[in-house]
């Protein structure tokens, strides 16, 4: 699991990605 910052709905929010 990696914590990356991406743009969601035009907002910058941290989300966990399962790679």
GROMACS .gro file of C-alpha atoms in nm:
model
   19
    1UNK     CA    1   0.000   0.000   0.000
    2UNK     CA    2   0.137   0.336  -0.097
    3UNK     CA    3   0.013   0.679   0.009
    4UNK     CA    4   0.011   0.910  -0.293
    5UNK     CA    5  -0.132   1.257  -0.350
    6UNK     CA    6  -0.357   1.289  -0.651
    7UNK     CA    7  -0.628   1.515  -0.788
    8UNK     CA    8  -0.981   1.396  -0.723
    9UNK     CA    9  -1.283   1.599  -0.836
   10UNK     CA   10  -1.046   1.890  -0.893
   11UNK     CA   11  -0.914   1.867  -0.536
   12UNK     CA   12  -0.578   1.749  -0.409
   13UNK     CA   13  -0.631   1.469  -0.162
   14UNK     CA   14  -0.417   1.184  -0.028
   15UNK     CA   15  -0.530   0.835  -0.121
   16UNK     CA   16  -0.396   0.484  -0.067
   17UNK     CA   17  -0.308   0.282  -0.374
   18UNK     CA   18  -0.270  -0.095  -0.362
   19UNK     CA   19   0.012  -0.196  -0.594
   0.00000   0.00000   0.00000
